[in-house]
CSV table of C-alpha atoms and ligand atoms in Angstrom, one decimal:
chain,number,residue,atom,x,y,z
V,24,SER,CA,-17.7,-294.6,11.2
V,25,GLU,CA,-19.3,-294.1,14.6
V,26,SER,CA,-22.2,-296.8,14.7
V,27,ASP,CA,-19.2,-300.2,14.4
V,28,LEU,CA,-17.4,-297.4,17.6
V,29,GLU,CA,-19.9,-298.0,19.3
V,30,ARG,CA,-21.4,-301.7,18.9
V,31,HIS,CA,-17.7,-302.3,19.2
V,32,PHE,CA,-17.9,-300.3,23.2
V,33,GLU,CA,-21.1,-302.4,23.4
V,34,GLU,CA,-19.2,-305.9,22.7
V,35,THR,CA,-16.9,-305.5,24.7
V,36,ILE,CA,-18.8,-304.4,28.2
V,37,GLY,CA,-21.0,-307.6,26.9
V,38,ARG,CA,-17.4,-309.8,27.4
V,39,ASP,CA,-17.2,-308.4,30.4
V,40,GLN,CA,-14.4,-306.7,29.3
V,41,ARG,CA,-12.7,-303.7,29.8
V,42,ILE,CA,-12.2,-300.9,28.6
V,43,GLU,CA,-9.3,-299.0,28.6
V,44,PRO,CA,-8.8,-295.8,27.6
V,45,ARG,CA,-7.4,-295.7,24.1
V,46,ASP,CA,-11.1,-297.8,22.8
V,47,TRP,CA,-13.7,-295.1,22.2
V,48,LEU,CA,-16.2,-294.5,24.2
V,49,PRO,CA,-19.2,-292.8,24.2
V,50,GLU,CA,-19.8,-289.6,25.6
V,51,GLY,CA,-22.4,-289.7,28.1
V,52,TYR,CA,-20.2,-292.7,29.8
V,53,ARG,CA,-17.1,-290.7,29.8
V,54,LYS,CA,-19.0,-287.8,32.0
V,55,THR,CA,-20.1,-290.3,34.1
V,56,MET,CA,-17.0,-292.0,34.5
V,57,ILE,CA,-15.4,-288.7,35.3
V,58,ARG,CA,-17.7,-287.9,37.4
V,59,GLN,CA,-17.7,-290.7,39.6
V,60,ILE,CA,-13.7,-290.7,39.7
V,61,ALA,CA,-13.8,-287.1,40.6
V,62,GLN,CA,-16.5,-287.2,43.5
V,63,HIS,CA,-14.6,-290.2,44.9
V,64,ALA,CA,-11.1,-288.6,44.8
V,65,HIS,CA,-12.6,-285.3,46.7
V,66,SER,CA,-13.7,-287.6,49.3
V,67,GLU,CA,-10.2,-289.2,49.4
V,68,ILE,CA,-9.2,-286.5,50.5
V,69,ILE,CA,-11.8,-284.1,52.2
V,70,GLY,CA,-12.1,-286.9,54.7
V,71,MET,CA,-8.4,-286.2,55.5
V,72,GLN,CA,-10.3,-283.4,57.7
V,73,PRO,CA,-12.4,-285.3,59.9
V,74,GLU,CA,-9.5,-287.9,61.4
V,75,GLY,CA,-6.6,-285.5,61.1
V,76,ASN,CA,-8.1,-283.0,63.1
V,77,TRP,CA,-7.1,-286.0,66.2
V,78,ILE,CA,-3.6,-286.5,64.6
V,79,THR,CA,-2.3,-284.1,67.0
V,80,ARG,CA,-4.4,-285.3,70.2
V,81,ALA,CA,-3.6,-288.9,69.5
V,82,PRO,CA,-3.5,-290.3,73.4
V,83,SER,CA,-0.5,-292.1,72.9
V,84,LEU,CA,2.6,-292.7,70.0
V,85,ARG,CA,1.7,-295.7,68.8
V,86,ARG,CA,-2.3,-293.9,67.8
V,87,LYS,CA,-0.6,-291.1,66.2
V,88,ALA,CA,1.7,-292.5,64.3
V,89,ILE,CA,-1.2,-295.2,63.0
V,90,LEU,CA,-3.3,-292.5,62.4
V,91,LEU,CA,-0.4,-290.6,60.5
V,92,ALA,CA,-0.1,-292.8,58.0
V,93,LYS,CA,-4.1,-293.7,58.0
V,94,VAL,CA,-4.6,-290.0,57.0
V,95,GLN,CA,-1.8,-290.1,54.4
V,96,ASP,CA,-2.9,-293.6,52.7
V,97,GLU,CA,-6.4,-291.4,51.8
V,98,ALA,CA,-3.9,-288.8,50.4
V,99,GLY,CA,-2.2,-291.4,48.5
V,100,HIS,CA,-6.2,-293.4,47.0
V,101,GLY,CA,-7.0,-289.0,46.6
V,102,LEU,CA,-4.1,-288.6,43.8
V,103,TYR,CA,-4.3,-292.5,42.2
V,104,LEU,CA,-8.1,-291.3,41.6
V,105,TYR,CA,-7.3,-288.1,40.3
V,106,SER,CA,-4.7,-289.8,37.3
V,107,ALA,CA,-7.2,-292.7,36.8
V,108,ALA,CA,-9.8,-289.4,36.1
V,109,GLU,CA,-6.9,-287.5,34.0
V,110,THR,CA,-6.9,-290.6,31.9
V,111,LEU,CA,-9.9,-289.9,30.7
V,112,GLY,CA,-9.2,-286.3,29.3
V,113,ALA,CA,-9.9,-284.9,32.8
V,114,ASP,CA,-7.7,-282.2,33.4
V,115,ARG,CA,-6.9,-282.1,37.0
V,116,ASP,CA,-6.7,-278.2,38.2
V,117,GLU,CA,-10.2,-277.8,36.6
V,118,LEU,CA,-11.0,-281.4,38.9
V,119,THR,CA,-10.1,-279.3,42.2
V,120,GLU,CA,-11.8,-275.7,40.6
V,121,LYS,CA,-15.2,-277.7,40.2
V,122,LEU,CA,-14.1,-278.8,44.2
V,123,ILE,CA,-13.9,-276.0,46.0
V,124,SER,CA,-16.0,-273.9,43.3
V,125,GLY,CA,-18.6,-276.7,45.4
V,126,ARG,CA,-19.7,-277.6,41.1
V,127,GLN,CA,-18.6,-281.4,42.1
V,128,LYS,CA,-19.9,-283.0,45.7
V,129,TYR,CA,-17.4,-285.5,47.9
V,130,SER,CA,-19.4,-287.8,49.9
V,131,SER,CA,-21.8,-286.3,52.8
V,132,ILE,CA,-19.8,-288.6,55.5
V,133,PHE,CA,-17.5,-286.2,56.0
V,134,ASN,CA,-20.2,-283.0,56.5
V,135,TYR,CA,-19.8,-284.5,60.0
V,136,PRO,CA,-17.9,-283.1,63.5
V,137,THR,CA,-15.0,-285.9,64.9
V,138,LEU,CA,-16.1,-285.2,68.9
V,139,THR,CA,-13.9,-287.5,70.2
V,140,PHE,CA,-11.2,-289.7,69.9
V,141,ALA,CA,-13.4,-293.0,69.8
V,142,ASP,CA,-15.1,-291.3,66.8
V,143,VAL,CA,-11.0,-292.4,64.8
V,144,GLY,CA,-12.1,-295.5,66.0
V,145,VAL,CA,-16.2,-295.8,64.5
V,146,ILE,CA,-15.0,-294.2,61.0
V,147,GLY,CA,-12.7,-297.0,60.8
V,148,TRP,CA,-15.1,-299.4,61.5
V,149,LEU,CA,-18.2,-298.0,59.7
V,150,VAL,CA,-17.5,-295.8,57.3
V,151,ASP,CA,-14.2,-297.4,55.7
V,152,GLY,CA,-16.4,-300.4,56.8
V,153,ALA,CA,-19.1,-299.3,53.9
V,154,ALA,CA,-16.4,-297.7,52.0
V,155,ILE,CA,-15.0,-301.3,51.0
V,156,CYS,CA,-18.3,-302.9,51.1
V,157,ASN,CA,-19.0,-300.1,47.9
V,158,GLN,CA,-15.7,-300.7,46.5
V,159,VAL,CA,-15.5,-304.5,45.7
V,160,PRO,CA,-17.8,-304.4,43.5
V,161,LEU,CA,-16.0,-301.6,42.0
V,162,CYS,CA,-12.9,-304.0,41.5
V,163,ARG,CA,-15.1,-305.2,38.7
V,164,SER,CA,-15.9,-302.2,37.1
V,165,SER,CA,-15.7,-302.1,33.4
V,166,TYR,CA,-13.9,-298.7,33.5
V,167,GLY,CA,-9.9,-300.9,33.7
V,168,PRO,CA,-7.9,-297.7,35.1
V,169,TYR,CA,-10.2,-297.8,37.5
V,170,ALA,CA,-11.4,-301.1,38.4
V,171,ARG,CA,-7.2,-301.6,39.0
V,172,ALA,CA,-7.3,-299.0,41.3
V,173,MET,CA,-10.4,-300.1,43.2
V,174,ILE,CA,-8.0,-303.4,43.8
V,175,ARG,CA,-5.1,-301.4,46.3
V,176,ILE,CA,-7.8,-298.7,46.9
V,177,CYS,CA,-9.3,-301.6,48.5
V,178,LYS,CA,-6.8,-303.5,50.0
V,179,GLU,CA,-5.8,-300.8,52.2
V,180,GLU,CA,-9.3,-300.0,53.5
V,181,SER,CA,-9.6,-303.6,54.9
V,182,PHE,CA,-6.1,-302.4,56.5
V,183,HIS,CA,-8.0,-299.0,58.4
V,184,GLN,CA,-10.9,-300.8,58.6
V,185,ARG,CA,-9.3,-303.5,61.0
V,186,GLN,CA,-7.1,-300.7,63.0
V,187,GLY,CA,-10.8,-298.6,64.1
V,188,TYR,CA,-11.7,-302.1,64.8
V,189,GLU,CA,-8.6,-302.9,67.4
V,190,LEU,CA,-9.6,-299.4,68.4
V,191,LEU,CA,-12.9,-299.7,69.8
V,192,MET,CA,-12.5,-303.1,71.3
V,193,THR,CA,-9.3,-301.7,72.8
V,194,MET,CA,-11.7,-299.0,74.1
V,195,MET,CA,-14.2,-301.3,74.9
V,196,ASN,CA,-12.3,-303.1,77.1
V,197,GLY,CA,-11.2,-300.2,79.1
V,198,THR,CA,-12.6,-297.6,81.6
V,199,GLN,CA,-17.0,-297.3,81.4
V,200,GLN,CA,-16.2,-293.6,79.9
V,201,GLN,CA,-14.3,-295.0,76.9
V,202,ARG,CA,-17.5,-297.0,76.6
V,203,ASP,CA,-19.9,-294.9,76.7
V,204,MET,CA,-17.4,-292.4,73.7
V,205,VAL,CA,-17.8,-295.5,71.9
V,206,GLN,CA,-21.6,-295.7,72.0
V,207,ASP,CA,-21.7,-292.3,71.3
V,208,ALA,CA,-19.6,-292.0,68.8
V,209,THR,CA,-21.8,-295.0,67.2
V,210,ASN,CA,-24.8,-293.6,67.8
V,211,ARG,CA,-23.5,-290.3,66.0
V,212,PHE,CA,-21.7,-292.6,63.2
V,213,TRP,CA,-24.4,-295.3,61.6
V,214,TRP,CA,-27.2,-293.3,60.0
V,215,PRO,CA,-24.8,-290.9,58.2
V,216,SER,CA,-23.1,-294.4,57.4
V,217,LEU,CA,-26.5,-295.8,56.1
V,218,MET,CA,-26.4,-292.5,53.6
V,219,MET,CA,-22.8,-293.3,52.3
V,220,PHE,CA,-24.5,-295.9,49.7
V,221,GLY,CA,-26.5,-293.0,48.6
V,222,PRO,CA,-30.6,-292.3,47.8
V,223,PRO,CA,-32.9,-295.2,47.5
V,224,ASP,CA,-32.5,-297.0,44.2
V,225,ASP,CA,-36.3,-295.6,43.6
V,226,ASP,CA,-34.7,-291.8,43.3
V,227,SER,CA,-31.5,-292.9,42.3
V,228,PRO,CA,-31.3,-290.9,38.8
V,229,ASN,CA,-27.5,-292.4,38.0
V,230,THR,CA,-28.1,-296.2,38.5
V,231,ALA,CA,-30.0,-297.5,35.7
V,232,GLN,CA,-27.7,-296.6,32.8
V,233,SER,CA,-24.3,-296.9,35.8
V,234,MET,CA,-25.0,-300.8,36.0
V,235,ALA,CA,-25.6,-301.2,32.2
V,236,TRP,CA,-22.5,-300.0,31.5
V,237,LYS,CA,-21.0,-302.3,34.1
V,238,ILE,CA,-19.8,-298.8,36.2
V,239,LYS,CA,-21.8,-300.2,38.9
V,240,ARG,CA,-22.8,-303.4,39.7
V,241,HIS,CA,-25.0,-303.5,42.3
V,242,THR,CA,-27.6,-300.8,43.4
V,243,ASN,CA,-27.1,-298.5,46.2
V,244,ASP,CA,-29.7,-300.6,48.3
V,245,GLU,CA,-28.6,-303.7,47.3
V,246,LEU,CA,-25.1,-303.0,49.1
V,247,ARG,CA,-26.3,-300.8,52.4
V,248,GLN,CA,-28.5,-304.3,52.9
V,249,ARG,CA,-24.9,-305.6,52.8
V,250,PHE,CA,-23.1,-303.3,54.7
V,251,VAL,CA,-26.1,-303.2,57.6
V,252,ASP,CA,-25.9,-307.7,57.0
V,253,MET,CA,-22.4,-307.0,57.8
V,254,THR,CA,-22.2,-305.1,60.8
V,255,VAL,CA,-24.6,-306.1,62.8
V,256,PRO,CA,-23.5,-308.9,63.5
V,257,GLN,CA,-19.5,-307.1,64.4
V,258,ALA,CA,-21.7,-304.2,66.8
V,259,GLU,CA,-22.6,-307.2,69.3
V,260,ALA,CA,-18.6,-308.4,69.0
V,261,LEU,CA,-18.0,-305.3,70.3
V,262,GLY,CA,-21.0,-305.1,72.6
V,263,VAL,CA,-22.4,-301.8,71.7
V,264,THR,CA,-25.8,-301.0,70.5
V,265,LEU,CA,-26.8,-299.8,66.8
V,266,PRO,CA,-28.9,-297.1,67.4
V,267,ASP,CA,-31.9,-298.4,65.5
V,268,PRO,CA,-35.1,-299.7,67.3
V,269,ASP,CA,-36.2,-301.3,64.4
V,270,LEU,CA,-33.5,-303.5,63.3
V,271,ALA,CA,-34.0,-307.5,63.2
V,272,TRP,CA,-33.7,-309.9,61.8
V,273,ASN,CA,-35.7,-310.9,59.1
V,274,ALA,CA,-35.6,-315.1,58.2
V,275,GLU,CA,-37.8,-314.9,55.6
V,276,ARG,CA,-35.7,-312.5,53.8
V,277,GLY,CA,-32.3,-313.9,55.0
V,278,HIS,CA,-31.2,-310.2,56.1
V,279,TYR,CA,-31.8,-308.2,58.3
V,280,ASP,CA,-35.0,-305.4,58.4
V,281,PHE,CA,-33.6,-302.0,59.3
V,282,GLY,CA,-36.2,-298.6,60.7
V,283,ARG,CA,-36.2,-295.5,58.0
V,284,ILE,CA,-33.5,-292.8,56.7
V,285,ASP,CA,-34.3,-289.6,56.8
V,286,TRP,CA,-33.3,-289.0,53.3
V,287,ALA,CA,-34.1,-285.3,53.8
V,288,GLU,CA,-30.7,-285.3,56.2
V,289,LEU,CA,-28.8,-286.4,53.6
V,290,LYS,CA,-30.6,-284.2,50.6
V,291,GLN,CA,-29.3,-281.3,53.0
V,292,VAL,CA,-26.0,-282.5,53.6
V,293,ILE,CA,-25.7,-283.0,49.9
V,294,SER,CA,-26.5,-279.7,49.0
V,295,GLY,CA,-23.8,-278.2,50.9
V,296,GLY,CA,-26.0,-277.6,54.3
V,297,GLY,CA,-24.5,-280.3,56.4
V,298,PRO,CA,-23.0,-279.9,60.0
V,299,CYS,CA,-19.5,-279.2,58.1
V,300,ASN,CA,-20.1,-277.9,54.3
V,301,ALA,CA,-18.7,-274.8,55.0
V,302,GLU,CA,-15.2,-276.1,57.7
V,303,ARG,CA,-14.6,-278.3,55.0
V,304,MET,CA,-14.3,-276.2,52.3
V,305,ALA,CA,-13.3,-273.2,54.0
V,306,ARG,CA,-10.3,-276.0,54.4
V,307,ARG,CA,-9.5,-277.2,51.3
V,308,ARG,CA,-9.4,-273.9,49.9
V,309,GLN,CA,-7.1,-272.2,52.0
V,310,ALA,CA,-5.1,-275.7,52.0
V,311,HIS,CA,-4.9,-274.7,47.9
V,312,GLU,CA,-4.4,-271.4,47.8
V,313,ASP,CA,-1.3,-272.5,50.6
V,314,GLY,CA,0.1,-274.4,48.1
V,315,ALA,CA,0.3,-272.1,44.9
V,316,TRP,CA,3.9,-271.7,45.5
V,317,VAL,CA,4.6,-275.3,45.7
V,318,ARG,CA,2.7,-275.4,42.4
V,319,GLU,CA,4.6,-272.8,41.1
V,320,ALA,CA,7.5,-273.6,41.5
V,321,ALA,CA,7.5,-277.1,40.3
V,322,ALA,CA,6.8,-276.0,36.9
V,323,GLU,CA,8.9,-273.8,37.3
V,324,HIS,CA,11.5,-276.3,37.9
V,325,ALA,CA,9.6,-278.2,35.1
V,326,ARG,CA,10.5,-275.7,32.6
V,327,LYS,CA,14.1,-275.1,33.4
V,328,GLN,CA,14.4,-279.1,33.1
V,329,ARG,CA,12.8,-279.0,29.8
V,330,GLU,CA,15.4,-276.3,28.8
V,331,ARG,CA,18.2,-278.0,29.7
V,332,ALA,CA,17.3,-280.8,27.6
V,333,VAL,CA,16.4,-279.0,25.1
V,334,ALA,CA,19.8,-277.0,24.8
I,7,FAQ,N1,-22.8,-288.4,50.0
I,7,FAQ,O1,-27.9,-291.1,41.0
I,7,FAQ,P1,-26.9,-291.8,42.1
I,7,FAQ,C1,-14.0,-292.6,51.2
I,7,FAQ,C2,-25.2,-288.0,45.0
I,7,FAQ,S1,-15.7,-293.3,50.6
I,7,FAQ,C3,-22.7,-287.2,48.1
I,7,FAQ,O2,-27.7,-293.0,43.3
I,7,FAQ,P2,-23.9,-292.5,41.9
I,7,FAQ,C4,-12.9,-293.8,51.8
I,7,FAQ,C5,-24.1,-288.6,42.9
I,7,FAQ,O3,-23.0,-288.1,43.3
I,7,FAQ,C6,-16.8,-292.4,50.4
I,7,FAQ,N2,-23.5,-286.9,47.0
I,7,FAQ,O4,-25.0,-291.4,42.3
I,7,FAQ,C7,-12.6,-292.9,53.5
I,7,FAQ,C8,-25.4,-288.5,42.5
I,7,FAQ,O5,-25.0,-287.3,42.1
I,7,FAQ,P3,-24.9,-285.8,40.4
I,7,FAQ,C9,-16.5,-292.0,48.6
I,7,FAQ,C10,-23.9,-288.6,47.3
I,7,FAQ,O6,-23.4,-291.8,41.4
I,7,FAQ,C11,-13.0,-293.3,54.6
I,7,FAQ,C12,-26.6,-287.3,42.8
I,7,FAQ,O7,-26.2,-287.9,44.5
I,7,FAQ,N3,-16.8,-293.1,47.4
I,7,FAQ,O8,-13.5,-291.9,50.7
I,7,FAQ,C13,-24.4,-289.7,48.1
I,7,FAQ,O9,-25.1,-293.3,41.3
I,7,FAQ,C14,-12.1,-293.1,55.2
I,7,FAQ,C15,-27.3,-289.3,42.6
I,7,FAQ,O10,-27.3,-290.6,43.4
I,7,FAQ,C16,-16.7,-293.2,47.1
I,7,FAQ,O11,-17.1,-292.3,46.1
I,7,FAQ,C17,-23.1,-289.0,49.3
I,7,FAQ,N4,-23.2,-290.0,50.0
I,7,FAQ,O12,-24.3,-293.2,42.9
I,7,FAQ,C18,-12.1,-292.1,53.0
I,7,FAQ,C19,-17.7,-294.6,45.9
I,7,FAQ,N5,-24.6,-290.6,47.7
I,7,FAQ,O13,-25.8,-286.9,39.8
I,7,FAQ,C20,-11.7,-291.5,53.9
I,7,FAQ,C21,-17.4,-294.7,44.2
I,7,FAQ,C22,-25.0,-290.6,46.2
I,7,FAQ,O14,-25.7,-285.2,40.6
I,7,FAQ,C23,-11.5,-291.8,55.4
I,7,FAQ,N6,-18.8,-294.4,44.2
I,7,FAQ,N7,-24.4,-288.6,45.3
I,7,FAQ,O15,-23.5,-286.2,40.1
I,7,FAQ,C24,-20.3,-294.4,44.1
I,7,FAQ,O16,-20.5,-296.3,44.4
I,7,FAQ,C25,-21.4,-294.3,43.5
I,7,FAQ,O17,-21.2,-292.9,43.3
I,7,FAQ,C26,-22.1,-293.5,44.2
I,7,FAQ,C27,-24.1,-293.1,43.6
I,7,FAQ,C28,-22.9,-294.9,45.0
I,7,FAQ,C29,-22.2,-293.2,46.3
């Protein structure tokens, strides 16, 4: 009966075991999981654009090869995550439709422009750094296919983060102009990176239920604090200043204190009013339309294969 199934589900979660596609699960869990996985997948796909913007203008063959590989990894993460959403009964075309019609979200961070090549390094350092901080605990998320996807994705994200840091180290050892570019990119990306972790805990409608279901393992504010603590020494090693006069070690808490985040800005970016929202969506829609012939050809090919198999 339904209540037996429900009890079995709760016990599986209680024992810290994984929920698998074959298992019964409550509709709310399915909806939340599809929402989070789809948003995550959309973020990877839209997230190709800000860095992709620099592929043709990379300063050397080596930098171009690295950047090309990274952006391809992001495409791979997106496709991998869409597949994880499919195990919950989501339809891939429908998810894409929801993204390009603005009914499903993607991370706020990808709505900021990439103005110089230093942005590529800072995205690797701060944006991939924040992504890792958020995603490592998701390797223990209760939904099996998502948790397993996170293991592989985190390995690649770690590599991306080192890539960004190495690029910034090189620039910091270069000319004054290069150092200024790194500082400027850091100034622009610091606060938006902190916003990647989501609204503060007292304004996060999904956290309590997602923690109870062990989809999320930490709250938004816990992970944001972890990221700040991890990043301050990295900024010092790099020789850049984080643009927050209130940033200071708090010996009593054993953490860095930091300044007030502009939550109105996050709300505005999430609701479509960020600096690049319209551009990112237009680009994604165009790419989808341009790819229509590929989808048609693949479907036709599959149809012929099936016909041949029957014959
Ligand atoms: N941007 O109640 P909560 C990457 C939404 S990393 C946009 O706290 P939740 C790698 C939230 O979805 C980026 N929307 O929600 C990469 C919810 O929407 P609803 C992707 C945001 O789910 C690097 C509403 O606000 N990573 O792509 C944001 O419990 C470089 C209320 O918020 C992931 O998706 C935001 N910043 O916690 C790629 C990680 N924050 O209910 C390329 C997995 C919140 O209206 C280049 N996701 N919202 O549908 C998560 O861990 C969670 O979903 C959170 C939000 C923590 C993002």
